[in-house]
Coordinates of C-alpha atoms in Angstrom, one line a residue:
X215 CA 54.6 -98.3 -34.5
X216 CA 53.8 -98.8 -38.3
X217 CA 52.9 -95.3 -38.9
X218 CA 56.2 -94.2 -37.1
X219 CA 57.6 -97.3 -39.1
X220 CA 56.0 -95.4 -42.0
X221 CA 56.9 -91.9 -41.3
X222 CA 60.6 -93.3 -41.5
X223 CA 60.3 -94.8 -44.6
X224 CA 59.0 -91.9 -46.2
X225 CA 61.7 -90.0 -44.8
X226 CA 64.1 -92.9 -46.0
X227 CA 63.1 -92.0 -49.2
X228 CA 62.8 -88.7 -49.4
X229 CA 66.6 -88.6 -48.3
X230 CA 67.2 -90.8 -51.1
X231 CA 65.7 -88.0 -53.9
X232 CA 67.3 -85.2 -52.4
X233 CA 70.5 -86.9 -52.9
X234 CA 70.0 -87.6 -55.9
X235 CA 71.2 -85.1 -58.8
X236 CA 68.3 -83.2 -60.7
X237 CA 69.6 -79.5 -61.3
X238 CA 65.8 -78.3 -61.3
X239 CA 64.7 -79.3 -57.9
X240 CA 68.0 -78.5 -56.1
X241 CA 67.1 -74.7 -57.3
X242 CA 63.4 -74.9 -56.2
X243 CA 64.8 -75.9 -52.3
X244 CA 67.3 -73.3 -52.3
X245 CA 64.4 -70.4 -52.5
X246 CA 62.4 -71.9 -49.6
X247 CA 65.5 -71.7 -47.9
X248 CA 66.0 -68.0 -48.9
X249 CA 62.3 -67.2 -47.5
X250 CA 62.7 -68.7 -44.2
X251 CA 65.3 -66.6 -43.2
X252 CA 63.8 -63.8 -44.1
X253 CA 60.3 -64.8 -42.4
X254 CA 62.5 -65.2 -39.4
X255 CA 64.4 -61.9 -39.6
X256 CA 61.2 -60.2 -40.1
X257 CA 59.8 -61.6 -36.9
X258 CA 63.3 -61.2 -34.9
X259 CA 63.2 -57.4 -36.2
X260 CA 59.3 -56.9 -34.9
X261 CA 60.2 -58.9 -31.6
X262 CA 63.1 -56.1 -31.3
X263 CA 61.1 -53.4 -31.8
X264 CA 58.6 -54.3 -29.6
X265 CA 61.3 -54.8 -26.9
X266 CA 62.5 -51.6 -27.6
X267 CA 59.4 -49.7 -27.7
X268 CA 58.6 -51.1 -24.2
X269 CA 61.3 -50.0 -22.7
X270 CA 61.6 -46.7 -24.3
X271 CA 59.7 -43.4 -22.4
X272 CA 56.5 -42.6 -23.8
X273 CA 56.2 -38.9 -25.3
X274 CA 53.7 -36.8 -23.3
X275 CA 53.0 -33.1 -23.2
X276 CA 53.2 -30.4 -20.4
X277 CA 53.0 -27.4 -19.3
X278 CA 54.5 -24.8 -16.8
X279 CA 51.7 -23.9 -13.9
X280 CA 50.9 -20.1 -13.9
X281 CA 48.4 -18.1 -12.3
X282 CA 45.6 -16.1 -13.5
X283 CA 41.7 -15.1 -12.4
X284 CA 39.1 -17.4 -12.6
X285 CA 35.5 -16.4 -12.0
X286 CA 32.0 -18.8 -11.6
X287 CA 29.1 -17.9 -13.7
X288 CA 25.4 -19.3 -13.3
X289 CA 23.2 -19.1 -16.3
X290 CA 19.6 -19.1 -15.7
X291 CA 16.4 -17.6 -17.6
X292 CA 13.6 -16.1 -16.1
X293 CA 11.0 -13.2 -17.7
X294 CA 11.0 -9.6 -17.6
X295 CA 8.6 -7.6 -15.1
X296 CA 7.8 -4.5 -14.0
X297 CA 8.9 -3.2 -10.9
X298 CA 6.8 -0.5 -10.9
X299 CA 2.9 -1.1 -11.4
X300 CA 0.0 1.7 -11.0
X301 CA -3.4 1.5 -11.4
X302 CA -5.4 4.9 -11.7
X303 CA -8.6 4.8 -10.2
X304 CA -11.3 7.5 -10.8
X305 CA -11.2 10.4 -8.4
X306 CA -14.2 12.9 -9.7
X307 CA -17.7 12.1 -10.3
X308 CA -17.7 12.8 -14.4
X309 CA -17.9 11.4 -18.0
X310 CA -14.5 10.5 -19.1
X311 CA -13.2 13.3 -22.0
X312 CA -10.3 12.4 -24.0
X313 CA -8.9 8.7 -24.2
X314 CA -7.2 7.6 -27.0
X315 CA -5.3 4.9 -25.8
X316 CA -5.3 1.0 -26.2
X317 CA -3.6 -1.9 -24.1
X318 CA -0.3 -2.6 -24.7
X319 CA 0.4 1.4 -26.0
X320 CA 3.7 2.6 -24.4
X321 CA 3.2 6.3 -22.3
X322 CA 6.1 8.9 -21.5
X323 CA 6.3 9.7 -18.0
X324 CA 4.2 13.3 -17.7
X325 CA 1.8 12.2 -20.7
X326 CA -2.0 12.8 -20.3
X327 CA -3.7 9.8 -20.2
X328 CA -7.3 10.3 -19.9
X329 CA -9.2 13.7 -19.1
X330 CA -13.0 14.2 -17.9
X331 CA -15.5 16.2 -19.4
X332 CA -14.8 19.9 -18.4
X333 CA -18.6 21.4 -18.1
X334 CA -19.1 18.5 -15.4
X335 CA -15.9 19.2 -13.7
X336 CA -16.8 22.6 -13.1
X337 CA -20.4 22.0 -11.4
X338 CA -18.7 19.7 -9.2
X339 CA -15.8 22.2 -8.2
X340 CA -19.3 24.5 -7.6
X341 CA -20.9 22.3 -5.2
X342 CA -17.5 21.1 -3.1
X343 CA -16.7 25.3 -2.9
X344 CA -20.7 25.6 -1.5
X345 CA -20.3 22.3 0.9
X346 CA -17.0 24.2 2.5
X347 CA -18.6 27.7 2.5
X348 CA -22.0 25.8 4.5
X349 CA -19.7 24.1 6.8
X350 CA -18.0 27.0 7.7
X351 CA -21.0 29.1 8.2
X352 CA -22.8 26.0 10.5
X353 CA -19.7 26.1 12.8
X354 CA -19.5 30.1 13.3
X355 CA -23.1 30.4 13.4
X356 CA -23.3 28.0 16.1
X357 CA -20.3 29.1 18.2
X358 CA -21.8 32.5 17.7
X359 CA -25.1 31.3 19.7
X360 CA -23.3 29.8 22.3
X361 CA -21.1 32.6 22.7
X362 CA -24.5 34.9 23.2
X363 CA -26.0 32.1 25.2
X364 CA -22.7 31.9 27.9
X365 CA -23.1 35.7 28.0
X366 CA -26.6 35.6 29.1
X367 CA -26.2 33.0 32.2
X368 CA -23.9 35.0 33.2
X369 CA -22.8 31.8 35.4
X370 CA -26.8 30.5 36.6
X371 CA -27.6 27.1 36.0
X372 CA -30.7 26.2 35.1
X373 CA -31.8 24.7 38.2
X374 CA -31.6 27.8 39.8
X375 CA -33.4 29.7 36.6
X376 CA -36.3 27.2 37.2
X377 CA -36.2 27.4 40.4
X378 CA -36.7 31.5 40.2
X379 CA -39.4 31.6 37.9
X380 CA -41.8 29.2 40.3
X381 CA -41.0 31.8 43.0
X382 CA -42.1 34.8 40.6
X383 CA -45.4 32.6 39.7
X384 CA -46.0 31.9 43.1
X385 CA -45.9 36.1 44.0
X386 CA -47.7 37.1 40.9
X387 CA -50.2 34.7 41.8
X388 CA -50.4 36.0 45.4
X389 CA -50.5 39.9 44.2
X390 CA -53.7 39.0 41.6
X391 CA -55.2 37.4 44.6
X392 CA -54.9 40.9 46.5
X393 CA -55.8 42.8 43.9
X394 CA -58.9 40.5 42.7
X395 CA -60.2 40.4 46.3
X396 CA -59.8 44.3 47.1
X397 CA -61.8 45.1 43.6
X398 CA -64.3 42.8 44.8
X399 CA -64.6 44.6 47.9
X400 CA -64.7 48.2 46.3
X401 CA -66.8 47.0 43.5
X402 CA -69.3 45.1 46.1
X403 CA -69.7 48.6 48.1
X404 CA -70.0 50.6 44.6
X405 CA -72.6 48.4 43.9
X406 CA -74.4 48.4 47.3
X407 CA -74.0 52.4 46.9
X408 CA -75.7 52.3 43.5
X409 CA -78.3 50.2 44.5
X410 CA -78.7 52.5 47.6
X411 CA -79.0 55.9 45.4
X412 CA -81.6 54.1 43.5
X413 CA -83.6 54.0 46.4
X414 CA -83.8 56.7 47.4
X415 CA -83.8 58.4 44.0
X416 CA -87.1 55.8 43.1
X417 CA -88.4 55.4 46.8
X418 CA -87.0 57.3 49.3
X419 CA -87.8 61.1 48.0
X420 CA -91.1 60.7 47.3
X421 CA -92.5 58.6 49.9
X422 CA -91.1 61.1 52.3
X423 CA -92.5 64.1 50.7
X424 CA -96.4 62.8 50.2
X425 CA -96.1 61.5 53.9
X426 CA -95.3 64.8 55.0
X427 CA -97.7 66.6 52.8
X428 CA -100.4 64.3 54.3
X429 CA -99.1 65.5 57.7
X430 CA -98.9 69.0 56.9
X431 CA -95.1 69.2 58.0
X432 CA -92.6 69.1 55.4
X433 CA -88.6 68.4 56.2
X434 CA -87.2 71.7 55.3
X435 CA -84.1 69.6 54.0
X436 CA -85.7 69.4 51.4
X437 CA -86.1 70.8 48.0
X438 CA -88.5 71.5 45.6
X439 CA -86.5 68.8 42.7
X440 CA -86.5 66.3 45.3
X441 CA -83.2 66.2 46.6
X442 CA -81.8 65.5 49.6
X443 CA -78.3 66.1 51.5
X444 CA -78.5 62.1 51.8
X445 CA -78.9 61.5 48.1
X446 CA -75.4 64.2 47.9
X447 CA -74.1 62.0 50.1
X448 CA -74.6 58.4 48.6
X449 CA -73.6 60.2 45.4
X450 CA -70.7 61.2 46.8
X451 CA -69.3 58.2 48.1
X452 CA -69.8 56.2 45.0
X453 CA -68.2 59.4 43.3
X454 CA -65.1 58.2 46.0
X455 CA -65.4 54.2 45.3
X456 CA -65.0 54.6 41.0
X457 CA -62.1 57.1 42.2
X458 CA -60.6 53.9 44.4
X459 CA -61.1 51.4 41.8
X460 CA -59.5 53.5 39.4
X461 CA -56.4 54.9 41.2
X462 CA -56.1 52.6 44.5
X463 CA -52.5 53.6 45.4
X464 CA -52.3 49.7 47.1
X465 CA -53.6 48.3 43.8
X466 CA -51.4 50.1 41.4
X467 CA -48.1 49.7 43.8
X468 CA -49.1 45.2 43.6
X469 CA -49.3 45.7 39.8
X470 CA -46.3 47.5 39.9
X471 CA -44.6 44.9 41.5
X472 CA -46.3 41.8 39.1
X473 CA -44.9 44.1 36.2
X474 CA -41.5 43.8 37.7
X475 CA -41.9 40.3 38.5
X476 CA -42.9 39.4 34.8
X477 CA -40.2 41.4 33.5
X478 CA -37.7 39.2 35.5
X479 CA -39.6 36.2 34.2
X480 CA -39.3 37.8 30.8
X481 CA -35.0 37.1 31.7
X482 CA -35.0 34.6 33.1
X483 CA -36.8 32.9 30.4
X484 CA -34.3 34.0 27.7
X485 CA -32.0 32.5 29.9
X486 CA -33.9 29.2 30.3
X487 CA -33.6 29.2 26.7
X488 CA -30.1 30.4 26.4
X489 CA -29.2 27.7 29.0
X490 CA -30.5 25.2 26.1
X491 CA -28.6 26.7 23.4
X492 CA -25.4 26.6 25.2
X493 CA -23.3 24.0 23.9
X494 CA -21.1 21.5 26.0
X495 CA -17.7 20.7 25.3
X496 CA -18.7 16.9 23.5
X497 CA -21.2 19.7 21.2
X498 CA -18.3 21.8 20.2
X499 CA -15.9 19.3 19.8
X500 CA -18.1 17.3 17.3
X501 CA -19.3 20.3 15.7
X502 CA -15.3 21.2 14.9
X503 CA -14.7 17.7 13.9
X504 CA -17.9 17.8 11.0
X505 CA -16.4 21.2 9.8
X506 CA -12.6 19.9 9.4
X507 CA -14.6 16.5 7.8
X508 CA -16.0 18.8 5.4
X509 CA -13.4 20.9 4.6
X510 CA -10.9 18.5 4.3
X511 CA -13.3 16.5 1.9
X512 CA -14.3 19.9 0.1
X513 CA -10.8 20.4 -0.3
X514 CA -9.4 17.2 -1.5
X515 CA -12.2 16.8 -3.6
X516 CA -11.5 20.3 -4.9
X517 CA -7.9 19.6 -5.5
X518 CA -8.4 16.6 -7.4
X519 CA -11.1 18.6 -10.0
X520 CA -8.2 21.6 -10.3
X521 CA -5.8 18.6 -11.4
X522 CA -8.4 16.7 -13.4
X523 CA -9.1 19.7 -15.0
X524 CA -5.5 19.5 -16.7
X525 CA -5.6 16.2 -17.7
X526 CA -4.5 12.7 -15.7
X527 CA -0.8 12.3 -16.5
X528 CA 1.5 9.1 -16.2
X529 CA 3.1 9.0 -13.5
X530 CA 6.3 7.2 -15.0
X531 CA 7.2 5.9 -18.3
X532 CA 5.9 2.4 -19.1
X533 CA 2.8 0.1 -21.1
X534 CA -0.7 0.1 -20.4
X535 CA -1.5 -3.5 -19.6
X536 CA -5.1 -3.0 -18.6
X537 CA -8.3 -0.7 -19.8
X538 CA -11.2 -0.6 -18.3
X539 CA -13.1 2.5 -18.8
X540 CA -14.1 4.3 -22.8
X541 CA -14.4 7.5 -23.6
X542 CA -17.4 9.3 -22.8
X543 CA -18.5 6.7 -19.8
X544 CA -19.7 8.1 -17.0
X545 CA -16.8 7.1 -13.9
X546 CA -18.2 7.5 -10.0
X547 CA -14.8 7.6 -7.6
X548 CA -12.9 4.7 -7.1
X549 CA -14.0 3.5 -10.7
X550 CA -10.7 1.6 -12.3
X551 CA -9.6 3.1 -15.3
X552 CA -6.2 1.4 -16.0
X553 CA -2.8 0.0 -15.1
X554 CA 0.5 1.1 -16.1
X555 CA 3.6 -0.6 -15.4
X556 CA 7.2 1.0 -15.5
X557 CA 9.7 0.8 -18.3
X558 CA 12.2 2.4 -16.2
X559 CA 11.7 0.1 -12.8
X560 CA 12.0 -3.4 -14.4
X561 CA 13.2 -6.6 -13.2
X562 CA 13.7 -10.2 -14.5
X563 CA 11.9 -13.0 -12.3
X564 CA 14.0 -16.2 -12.0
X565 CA 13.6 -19.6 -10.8
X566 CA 16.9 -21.2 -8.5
X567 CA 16.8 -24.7 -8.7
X568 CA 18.7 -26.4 -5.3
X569 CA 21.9 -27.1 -7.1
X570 CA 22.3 -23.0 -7.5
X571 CA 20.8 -21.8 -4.3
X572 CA 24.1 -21.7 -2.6
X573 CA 25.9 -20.0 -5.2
X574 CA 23.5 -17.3 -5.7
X575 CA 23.0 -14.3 -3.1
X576 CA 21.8 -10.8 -3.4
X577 CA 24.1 -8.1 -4.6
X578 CA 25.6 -10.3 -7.8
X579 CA 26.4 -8.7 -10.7
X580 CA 24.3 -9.9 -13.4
X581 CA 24.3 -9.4 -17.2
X582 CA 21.0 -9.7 -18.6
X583 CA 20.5 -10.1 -22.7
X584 CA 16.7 -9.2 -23.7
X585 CA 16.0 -9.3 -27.2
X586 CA 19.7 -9.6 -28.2
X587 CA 20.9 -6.4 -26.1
X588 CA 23.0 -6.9 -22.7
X589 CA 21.9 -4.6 -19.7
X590 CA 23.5 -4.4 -16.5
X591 CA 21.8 -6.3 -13.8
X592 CA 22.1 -7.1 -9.5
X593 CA 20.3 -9.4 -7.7
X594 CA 18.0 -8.0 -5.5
X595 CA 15.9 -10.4 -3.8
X596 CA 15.7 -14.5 -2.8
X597 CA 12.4 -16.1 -1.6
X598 CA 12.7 -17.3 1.9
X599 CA 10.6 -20.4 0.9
X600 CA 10.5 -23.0 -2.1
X601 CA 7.6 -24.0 -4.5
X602 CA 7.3 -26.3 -6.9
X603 CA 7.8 -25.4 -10.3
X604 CA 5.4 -27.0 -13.7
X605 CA 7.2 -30.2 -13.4
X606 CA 6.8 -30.6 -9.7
X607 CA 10.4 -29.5 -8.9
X608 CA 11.0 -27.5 -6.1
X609 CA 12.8 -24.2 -6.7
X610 CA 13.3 -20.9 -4.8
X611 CA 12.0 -17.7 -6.6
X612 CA 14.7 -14.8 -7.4
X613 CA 14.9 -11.1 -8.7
X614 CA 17.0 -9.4 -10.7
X615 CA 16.9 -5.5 -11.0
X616 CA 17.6 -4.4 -14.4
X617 CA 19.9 -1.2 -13.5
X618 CA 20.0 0.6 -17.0
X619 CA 16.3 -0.5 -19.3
X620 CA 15.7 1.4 -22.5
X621 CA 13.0 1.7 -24.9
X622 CA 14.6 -2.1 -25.8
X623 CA 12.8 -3.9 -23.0
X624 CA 9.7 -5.4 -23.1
X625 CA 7.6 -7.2 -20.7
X626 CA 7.0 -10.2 -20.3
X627 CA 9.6 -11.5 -22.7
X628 CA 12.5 -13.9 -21.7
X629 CA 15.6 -12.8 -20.5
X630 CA 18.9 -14.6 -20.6
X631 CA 21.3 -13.8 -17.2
X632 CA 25.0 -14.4 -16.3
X633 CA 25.1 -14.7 -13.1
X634 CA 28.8 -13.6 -11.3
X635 CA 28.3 -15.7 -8.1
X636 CA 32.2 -15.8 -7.6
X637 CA 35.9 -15.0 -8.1
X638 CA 39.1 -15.5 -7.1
X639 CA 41.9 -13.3 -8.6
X640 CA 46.0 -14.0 -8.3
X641 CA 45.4 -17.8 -8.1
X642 CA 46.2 -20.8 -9.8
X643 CA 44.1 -22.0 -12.3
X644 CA 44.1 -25.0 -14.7
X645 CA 41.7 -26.2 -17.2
X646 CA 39.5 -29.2 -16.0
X647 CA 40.9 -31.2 -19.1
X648 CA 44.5 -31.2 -17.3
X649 CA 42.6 -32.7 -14.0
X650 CA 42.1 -36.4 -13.6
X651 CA 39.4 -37.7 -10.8
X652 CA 39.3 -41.3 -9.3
X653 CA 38.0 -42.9 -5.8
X654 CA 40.9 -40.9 -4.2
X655 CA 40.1 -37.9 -5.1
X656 CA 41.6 -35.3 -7.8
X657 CA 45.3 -35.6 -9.2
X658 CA 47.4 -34.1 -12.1
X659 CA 50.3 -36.0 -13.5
X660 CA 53.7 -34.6 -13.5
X661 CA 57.1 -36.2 -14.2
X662 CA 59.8 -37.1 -11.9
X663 CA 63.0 -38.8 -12.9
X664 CA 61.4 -39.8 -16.0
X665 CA 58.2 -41.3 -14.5
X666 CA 54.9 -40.4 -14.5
X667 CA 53.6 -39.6 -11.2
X668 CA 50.3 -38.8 -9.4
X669 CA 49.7 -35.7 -7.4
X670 CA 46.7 -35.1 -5.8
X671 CA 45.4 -31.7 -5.6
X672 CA 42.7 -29.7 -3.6
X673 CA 40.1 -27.7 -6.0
X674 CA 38.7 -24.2 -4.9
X675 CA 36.5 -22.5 -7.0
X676 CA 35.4 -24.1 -10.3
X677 CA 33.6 -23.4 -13.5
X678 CA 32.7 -25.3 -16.7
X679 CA 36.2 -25.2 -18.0
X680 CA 38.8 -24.5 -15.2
X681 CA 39.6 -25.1 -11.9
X682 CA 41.3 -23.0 -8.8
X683 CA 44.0 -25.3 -7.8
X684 CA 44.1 -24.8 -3.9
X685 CA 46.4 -27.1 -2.7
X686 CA 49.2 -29.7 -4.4
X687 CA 50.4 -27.0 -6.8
X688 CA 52.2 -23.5 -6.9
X689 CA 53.4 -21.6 -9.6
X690 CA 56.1 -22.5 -11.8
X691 CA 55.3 -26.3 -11.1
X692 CA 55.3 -28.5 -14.3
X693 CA 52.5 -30.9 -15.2
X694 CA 51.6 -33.2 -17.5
X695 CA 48.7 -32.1 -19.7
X696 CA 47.8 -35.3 -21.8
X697 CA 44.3 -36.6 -21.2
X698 CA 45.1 -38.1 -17.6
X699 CA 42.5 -40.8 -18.8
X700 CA 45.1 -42.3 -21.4
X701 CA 47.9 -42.4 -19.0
X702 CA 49.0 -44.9 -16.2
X703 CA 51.0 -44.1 -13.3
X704 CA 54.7 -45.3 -13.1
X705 CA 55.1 -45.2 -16.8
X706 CA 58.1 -44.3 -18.2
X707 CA 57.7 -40.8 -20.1
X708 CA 59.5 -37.9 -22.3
X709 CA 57.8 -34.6 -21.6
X710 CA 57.3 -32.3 -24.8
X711 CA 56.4 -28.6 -23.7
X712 CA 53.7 -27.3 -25.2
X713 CA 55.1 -24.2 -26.0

């Protein structure tokens, strides 16, 4: 109560200097006057403004929908490779000639790459041209002997040859028996003969002749030499018996037959032994096959000399990425000499990470850049499987086939590609910037009756930049292109074109 007491006092008295009459404070009062109204019209004017502004639509700009193209591009490295890869192996036994190449030199397609030493070539064409010429002679020299052999038979086995030649054995042996006995009997009675007519030459003459003498009556039969009509006769006979052994008609007629017989044993023994030359069908049809062996090796081998002998040549353009024989080295076939791999087949290997995979299939249109320079490209090929890439990230290996290389590619090197994985033509298309995304889904703005309004829309194909409007929009719609982040629905708003 005493300060309000107070406070009224001081009041009291203030009252009382104000009325009283000093000219210079009455002048200092009037100016604080003068700036309190205006402190209050400045603050009446801002409240006005404010009011106003609030109520007044805010400026946006827009945009008439049109349509165009749009068209998605995935852009993904990978490293250029050769499509083509050869390695040349040796083919000839021989030094190696000429070789005046080096890993990493670039070859024309139809350039020599290597050549062997040409003496050596040469002796080995020799022997393969001898090794056909033997083969062939082996074969018709054989056939030949069968041929002979078939003749001779003349359809006998050689059961039945065997068989023969016992029988002719068994007869000859049966005729020598005959023969051996009857000279035993002719020869046993020459003999007894012989021994006879020595008798009677040594005994039988003179014994008779003393007797008779001692008798007085000699044998008129006989004569003064001594002989008799018996000693004639004894001489006779074994005259008779050499005759028989000599020309016995039954003797000569059995060796006349064993001649025959040995004569026929004579055949039939070439055809015992024709019999084993014979071949069977197995024989000759192994005996073909090592001819055709030969001469087919004779003849590739012989084929490859005649084209060694020219010089290896590239079979394509391309780089030499391996070397593994020198000049003047000795190669045995199937020795590696080197790789090539194309400059004209190449392709870029790429790695599709998940996020791509459904986007990219085979038959794209790629452009490549290696080294600066665009080439056309397709994709050719996508890995059925996944692997995991350096950082453990599991990614689906893809090829792209370069369709126009030059001299400008190299291998090995990186190569950027544009992939064209899709496009839509004729459509509408808007830039993503126009496109505003919340829990509902996308929208665009537009204006009706002077209020900004949400439309949703449905999005087809997409890029980095735009978007395919599928749904929500057609051409010749208007919409509001401010940064849909900055604006709220329902606000109040003055469009500005922005053309």
């Amino acid at each position: 109560m005493k300060l309000f007491g107070k406070k009224k006092a001081e009041n009291i008295e203030a009252t009382e200097t104000t009325e009283s009459y000093t000219p210079g404070k009455k002048k200092k009062g009037y100016v604080k006057f003068i700036v309190l109204g205006f402190v209050v019209f400045i603050i009446g004017f801002t409240v006005f403004n404010n009011v106003k502004a609030k109520n007044a639509p805010m400026p946006v700009t827009t945009t008439q929908v049109t349509k165009g193209d749009i068209e998605a591009i995935v852009s993904i490295s990978g490293n250029v490779a050769s499509d083509e890869t050869k390695t040349y192996y040796a083919k000839v036994s021989a030094p190696i000639g000429a070789l005046a190449l080096a890993e990493g030199d670039r070859v024309n397609k139809g350039d020599v790459i290597y050549t062997y030493d040409e003496a050596d070539l040469e002796r080995a064409k020799k022997e393969a041209e001898l090794n056909l010429q033997q083969a062939n002679g082996n074969y018709n020299g054989s056939i030949e002997k069968n041929n002979k052999a078939t003749d001779v038979l003349e359809g006998r086995s050689i059961h039945d040859i065997n068989t023969r030649l016992d029988e002719i054995t068994a007869e000859i042996d049966a005729l020598n028996d005959k023969i051996t006995e009857k000279n035993n009997r002719m020869n046993q009675t020459l003999t007894d003969l012989q021994k006879t007519s020595q008798d009677v030459d040594q005994n039988g003459y003179a014994d008779s002749y003393d007797a008779q003498q001692k008798n007085g009556a000699p044998d008129e039969r006989m004569t003064e030499d001594g002989e008799t009509q018996m000693s004639l006769e004894i001489q006779n006979a074994i005259a008779d018996v050499q005759y028989a052994i000599n020309n016995d008609s039954e003797i000569q007629e059995w060796n006349r037959q064993i001649n025959a017989l040995n004569e026929e044993k004579q055949d039939l023994a070439e055809q015992s032994s024709a019999e084993l030359g014979a071949l069977t069908a197995g024989e000759k049809s192994s005996l073909a096959a090592a001819r055709e062996l030969t001469e087919l090796e004779s003849n590739n081998t012989i084929a490859d000399i005649e084209e060694a002998e020219e010089g290896v040549k590239a079979d394509f353009s391309g780089v030499i990425t391996e070397l593994d024989a020198s000049e003047g080295a000795t190669v045995a076939p199937g020795t590696k000499i080197m790789t090539i791999e194309s400059t004209d087949d190449v392709r870029v290997d790429i790695q599709i990470s998940k996020s791509d995979l459904s986007k990219i299939k085979v038959g794209q249109k790629v452009d490549v850049t290696v080294n600066g320079k665009e080439y056309e490209g397709e994709v050719t090929q996508i890995a059925g499987t996944a692997k995991n890439n350096a950082s453990g990230v599991p990614v689906v290996d893809g090829k792209i086939k370069i369709k126009n290389p030059d001299d400008g590619i190299i291998l090995g090197v990186e190569a950027g590609n544009k992939i064209h994985t899709d496009k839509a033509e004729g459509v509408v298309v808007l830039p993503y910037e126009y496109i505003g995304t919340d829990a509902d889904g996308d929208f665009v703005f537009v204006i009706e009756n002077g209020i900004l309004t949400r439309k949703p829309v449905t999005l087809g194909l997409t890029t980095s930049t735009d978007a395919e409007i599928k749904e929500g929009l057609s051409e010749g719609d208007t919409i509001v292109t401010t940064d849909p982040t900055t604006l709220i629905e329902g606000t109040k708003v003055t469009g500005v074109s922005l053309e």
